[in-house]
Coordinates of C-alpha atoms in Angstrom, one line a residue:
X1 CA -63.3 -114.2 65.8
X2 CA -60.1 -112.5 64.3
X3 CA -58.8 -109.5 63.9
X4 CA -55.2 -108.8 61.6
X5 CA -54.0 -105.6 63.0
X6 CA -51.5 -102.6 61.2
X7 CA -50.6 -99.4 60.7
X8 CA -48.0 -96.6 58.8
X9 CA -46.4 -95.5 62.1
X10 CA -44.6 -98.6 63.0
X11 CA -45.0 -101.4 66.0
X12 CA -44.1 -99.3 68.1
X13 CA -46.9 -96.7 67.8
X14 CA -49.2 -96.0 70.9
X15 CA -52.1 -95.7 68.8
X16 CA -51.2 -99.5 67.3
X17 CA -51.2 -101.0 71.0
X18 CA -54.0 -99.4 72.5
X19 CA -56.2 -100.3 69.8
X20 CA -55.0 -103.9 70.0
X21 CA -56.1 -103.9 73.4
X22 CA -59.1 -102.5 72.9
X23 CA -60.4 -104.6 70.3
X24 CA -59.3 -107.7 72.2
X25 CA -62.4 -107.5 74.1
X26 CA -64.0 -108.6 71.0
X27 CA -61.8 -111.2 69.1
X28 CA -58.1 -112.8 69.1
X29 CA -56.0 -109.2 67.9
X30 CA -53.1 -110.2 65.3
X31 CA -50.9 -107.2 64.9
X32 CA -48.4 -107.3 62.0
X33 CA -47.0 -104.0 61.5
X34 CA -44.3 -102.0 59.7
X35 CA -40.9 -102.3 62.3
X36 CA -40.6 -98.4 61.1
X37 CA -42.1 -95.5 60.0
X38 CA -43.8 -95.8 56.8
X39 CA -46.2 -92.7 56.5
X40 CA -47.3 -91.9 53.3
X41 CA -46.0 -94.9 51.6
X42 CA -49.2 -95.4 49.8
X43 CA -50.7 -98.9 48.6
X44 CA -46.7 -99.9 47.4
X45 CA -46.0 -103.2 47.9
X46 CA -42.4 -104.5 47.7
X47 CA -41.6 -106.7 44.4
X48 CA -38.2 -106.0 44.0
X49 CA -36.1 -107.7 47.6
X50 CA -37.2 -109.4 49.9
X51 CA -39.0 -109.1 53.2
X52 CA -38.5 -110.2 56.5
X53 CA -41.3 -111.3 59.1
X54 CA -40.1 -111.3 62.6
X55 CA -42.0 -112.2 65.4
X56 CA -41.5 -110.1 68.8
X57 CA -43.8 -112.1 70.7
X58 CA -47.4 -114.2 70.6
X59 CA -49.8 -112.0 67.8
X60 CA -47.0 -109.6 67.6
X61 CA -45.0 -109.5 64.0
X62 CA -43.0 -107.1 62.0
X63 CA -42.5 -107.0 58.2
X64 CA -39.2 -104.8 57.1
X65 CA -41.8 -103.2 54.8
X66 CA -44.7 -101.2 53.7
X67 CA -48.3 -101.0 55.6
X68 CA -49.2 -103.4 52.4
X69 CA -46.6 -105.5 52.9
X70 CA -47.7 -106.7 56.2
X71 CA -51.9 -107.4 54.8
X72 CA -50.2 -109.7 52.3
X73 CA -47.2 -111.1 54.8
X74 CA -49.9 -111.1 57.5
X75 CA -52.3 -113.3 55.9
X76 CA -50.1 -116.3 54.5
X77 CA -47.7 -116.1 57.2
X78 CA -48.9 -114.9 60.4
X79 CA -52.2 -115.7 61.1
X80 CA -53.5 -119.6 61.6
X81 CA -56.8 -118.3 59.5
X82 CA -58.1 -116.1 57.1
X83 CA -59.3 -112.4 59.6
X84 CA -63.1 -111.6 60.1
X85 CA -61.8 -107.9 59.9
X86 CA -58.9 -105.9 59.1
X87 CA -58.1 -102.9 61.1
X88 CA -55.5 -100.0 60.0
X89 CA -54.5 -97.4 62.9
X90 CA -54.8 -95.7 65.1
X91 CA -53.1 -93.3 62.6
X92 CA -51.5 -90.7 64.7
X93 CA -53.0 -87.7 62.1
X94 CA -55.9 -87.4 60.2
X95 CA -56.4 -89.1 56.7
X96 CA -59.2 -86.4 55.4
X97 CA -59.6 -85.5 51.5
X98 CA -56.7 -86.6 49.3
X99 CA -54.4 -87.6 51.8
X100 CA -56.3 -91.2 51.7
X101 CA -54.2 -91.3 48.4
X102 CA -50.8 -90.8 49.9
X103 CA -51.6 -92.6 53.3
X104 CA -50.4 -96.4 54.1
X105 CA -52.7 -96.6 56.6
X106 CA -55.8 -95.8 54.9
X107 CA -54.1 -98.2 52.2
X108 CA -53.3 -101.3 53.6
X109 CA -57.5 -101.0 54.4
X110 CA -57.9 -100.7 50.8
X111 CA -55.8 -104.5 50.5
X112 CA -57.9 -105.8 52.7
X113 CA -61.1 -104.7 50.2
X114 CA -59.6 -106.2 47.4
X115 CA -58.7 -109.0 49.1
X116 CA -62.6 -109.5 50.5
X117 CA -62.1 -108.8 54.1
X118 CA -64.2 -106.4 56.0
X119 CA -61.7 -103.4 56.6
X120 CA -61.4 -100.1 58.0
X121 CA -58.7 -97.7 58.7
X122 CA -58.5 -95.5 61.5
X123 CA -57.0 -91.9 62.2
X124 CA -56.7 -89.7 64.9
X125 CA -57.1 -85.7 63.9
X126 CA -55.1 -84.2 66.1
X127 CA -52.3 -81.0 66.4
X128 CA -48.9 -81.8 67.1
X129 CA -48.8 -79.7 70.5
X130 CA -51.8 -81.9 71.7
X131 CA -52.2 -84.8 74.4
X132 CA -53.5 -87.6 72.0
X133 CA -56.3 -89.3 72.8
X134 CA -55.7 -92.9 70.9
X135 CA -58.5 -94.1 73.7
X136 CA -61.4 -92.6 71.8
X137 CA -60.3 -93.7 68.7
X138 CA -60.0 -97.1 69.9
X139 CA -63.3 -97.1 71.7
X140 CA -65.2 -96.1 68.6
X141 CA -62.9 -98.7 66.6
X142 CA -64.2 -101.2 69.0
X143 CA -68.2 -100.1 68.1
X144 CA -67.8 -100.1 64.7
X145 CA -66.0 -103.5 64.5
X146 CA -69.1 -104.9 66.7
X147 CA -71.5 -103.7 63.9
X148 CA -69.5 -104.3 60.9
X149 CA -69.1 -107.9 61.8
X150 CA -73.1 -108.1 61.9
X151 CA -73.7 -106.1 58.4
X152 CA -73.3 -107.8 54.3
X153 CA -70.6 -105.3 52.6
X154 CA -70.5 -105.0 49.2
X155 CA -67.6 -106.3 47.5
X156 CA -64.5 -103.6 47.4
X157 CA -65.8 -101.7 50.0
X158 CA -64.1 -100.1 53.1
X159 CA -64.2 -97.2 55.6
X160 CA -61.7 -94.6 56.2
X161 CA -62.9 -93.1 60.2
X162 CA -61.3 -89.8 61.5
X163 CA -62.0 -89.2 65.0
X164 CA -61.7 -86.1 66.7
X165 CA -58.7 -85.6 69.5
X166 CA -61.1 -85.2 72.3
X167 CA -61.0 -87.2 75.7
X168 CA -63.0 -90.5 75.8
X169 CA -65.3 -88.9 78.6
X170 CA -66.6 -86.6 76.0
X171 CA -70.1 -87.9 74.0
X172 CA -68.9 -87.8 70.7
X173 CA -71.9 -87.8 67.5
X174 CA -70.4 -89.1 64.4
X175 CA -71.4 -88.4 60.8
X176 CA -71.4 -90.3 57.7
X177 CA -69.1 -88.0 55.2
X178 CA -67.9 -88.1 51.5
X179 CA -64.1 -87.2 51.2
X180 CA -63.3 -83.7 50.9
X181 CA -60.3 -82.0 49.7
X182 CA -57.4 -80.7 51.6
X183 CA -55.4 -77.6 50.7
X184 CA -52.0 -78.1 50.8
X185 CA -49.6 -75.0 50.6
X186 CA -46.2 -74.4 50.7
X187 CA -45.7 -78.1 49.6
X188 CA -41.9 -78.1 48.9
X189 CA -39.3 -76.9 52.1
X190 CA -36.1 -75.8 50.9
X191 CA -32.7 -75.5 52.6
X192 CA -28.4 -76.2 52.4
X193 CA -26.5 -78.3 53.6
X194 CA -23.1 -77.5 55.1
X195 CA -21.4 -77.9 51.9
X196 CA -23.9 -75.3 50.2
X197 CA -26.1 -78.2 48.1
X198 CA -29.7 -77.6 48.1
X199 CA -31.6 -79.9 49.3
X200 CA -35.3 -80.6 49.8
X201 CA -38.3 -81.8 52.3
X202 CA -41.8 -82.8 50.8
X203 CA -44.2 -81.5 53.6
X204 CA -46.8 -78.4 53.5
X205 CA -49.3 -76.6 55.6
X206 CA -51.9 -79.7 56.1
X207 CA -54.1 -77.5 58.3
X208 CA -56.2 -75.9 55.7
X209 CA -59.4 -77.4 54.0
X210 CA -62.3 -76.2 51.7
X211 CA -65.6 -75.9 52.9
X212 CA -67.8 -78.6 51.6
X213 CA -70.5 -79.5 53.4
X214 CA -70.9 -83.1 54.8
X215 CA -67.4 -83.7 54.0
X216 CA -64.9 -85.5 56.2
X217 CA -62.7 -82.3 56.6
X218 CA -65.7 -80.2 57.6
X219 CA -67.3 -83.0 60.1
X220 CA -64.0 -83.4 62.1
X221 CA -63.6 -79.5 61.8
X222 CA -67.0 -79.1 63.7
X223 CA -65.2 -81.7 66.6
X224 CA -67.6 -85.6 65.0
X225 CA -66.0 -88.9 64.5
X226 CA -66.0 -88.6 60.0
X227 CA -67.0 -92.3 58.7
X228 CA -66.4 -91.8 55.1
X229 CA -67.6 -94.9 53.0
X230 CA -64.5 -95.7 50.3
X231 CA -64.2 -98.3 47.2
X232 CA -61.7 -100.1 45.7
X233 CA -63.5 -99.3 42.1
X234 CA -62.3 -95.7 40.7
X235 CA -64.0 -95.6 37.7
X236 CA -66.1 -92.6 37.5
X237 CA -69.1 -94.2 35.9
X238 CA -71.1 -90.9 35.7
X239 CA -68.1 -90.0 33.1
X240 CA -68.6 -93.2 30.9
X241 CA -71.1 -92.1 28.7
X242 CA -69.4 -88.6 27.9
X243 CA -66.4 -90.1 27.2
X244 CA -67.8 -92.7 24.7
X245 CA -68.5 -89.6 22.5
X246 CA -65.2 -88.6 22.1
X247 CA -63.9 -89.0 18.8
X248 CA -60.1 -90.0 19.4

């Protein structure tokens, strides 16, 4: 069995390396990951230079690009055949509500959907302040992979799993959840630099949520592993028939 390994937060992430371990106790771990940072890059993929694969040691790659970049390196180049599963994680943050739009971890899961490949992303909720527990994450990673491997998934489907930052020793219930929606404030930080120019960070408060029941955001808020069911289709089909009535 094999497994093609990424994430957002670079090769060097904690989170990356302790889930490859863990899910080595299950299938040959390929890990082909971004050799920086690339949180919130989305699903971009790099069409205009080109990339570099280098190869730290056995299963171990970098791509000089995004958490995309390395599905589609990754597969022509890096591994001898085509993955039982795709993994994305352990994001070190949660992807809850709209942030699975903005995230390149949650993303380079949705490339392995299109592509046809059994895929989930992973993500860690957790407070900057906090010990991070990237064990539990990985544990559960390592249960789920063990039953997704044995299930029929429909075509362009994937699943986006928050786990709570809790210690492995605690008994954790999980929860299946539809995405909820994040409420970002204060989106825009402003400041000078020495020579008086304004410049500009995108950031935000990322700590507040609404309160919709069963979604991810409320499951991980009430301390359960959020296994949100995602597709590659966007259409809202409920919309279709409303929108064939419009005279335009």
């Amino acid at each position: 069995m094999l497994i093609l390994l990424t994430n957002d937060d670079g090769f060097q992430s904690k989170g990356l390396h302790i889930l490859a371990e863990t899910l080595s106790q299950m299938a040959e771990v390929v890990v082909v990951a971004p050799d920086r940072e690339q949180s919130a890059s989305s699903h971009s993929i790099s069409l205009t230079r080109p990339l570099r694969l280098n190869q730290i040691r056995k299963n171990l790659f970098t791509v000089d690009g995004t958490p995309t970049d390395c599905i589609v390196i990754g597969l022509e180049k890096a591994v001898s055949a085509r993955p039982d599963i795709i993994v994305s994680g352990i994001n070190s943050g949660p992807n809850l509500g709209e942030d699975i739009h903005y995230s390149g971890t949650v993303s380079a899961a949705f490339e392995g959907a299109i592509l046809g490949i059994k895929s989930l992303a992973v993500s860690l909720a957790h407070h900057a302040e906090e010990t991070l527990h990237f064990d539990t994450a990985a544990q559960f990673a390592l249960r789920f992979c063990k039953k997704i491997i044995q299930e029929t998934i429909p075509p362009g489907l994937l699943f986006n799993i928050n786990v709570p930052n809790l210690p492995s020793d605690r008994s954790l219930d999980y929860a299946v959840t539809k995405q909820g929606k994040r409420n970002y404030g204060g989106i825009i930080i402003e400041n000078k630099d020495p020579r008086g120019k304004k410049y500009y960070w995108i950031g935000g408060n990322q700590k507040d949520y609404y309160d919709i029941r069963d979604s991810d955001c409320n499951i991980i808020a009430s301390q359960k592993i959020a296994i949100t069911p995602l597709q590659v289709d966007m259409t809202d089909h409920s919309f279709i028939g409303e929108l064939k009535k419009w005279k335009i």
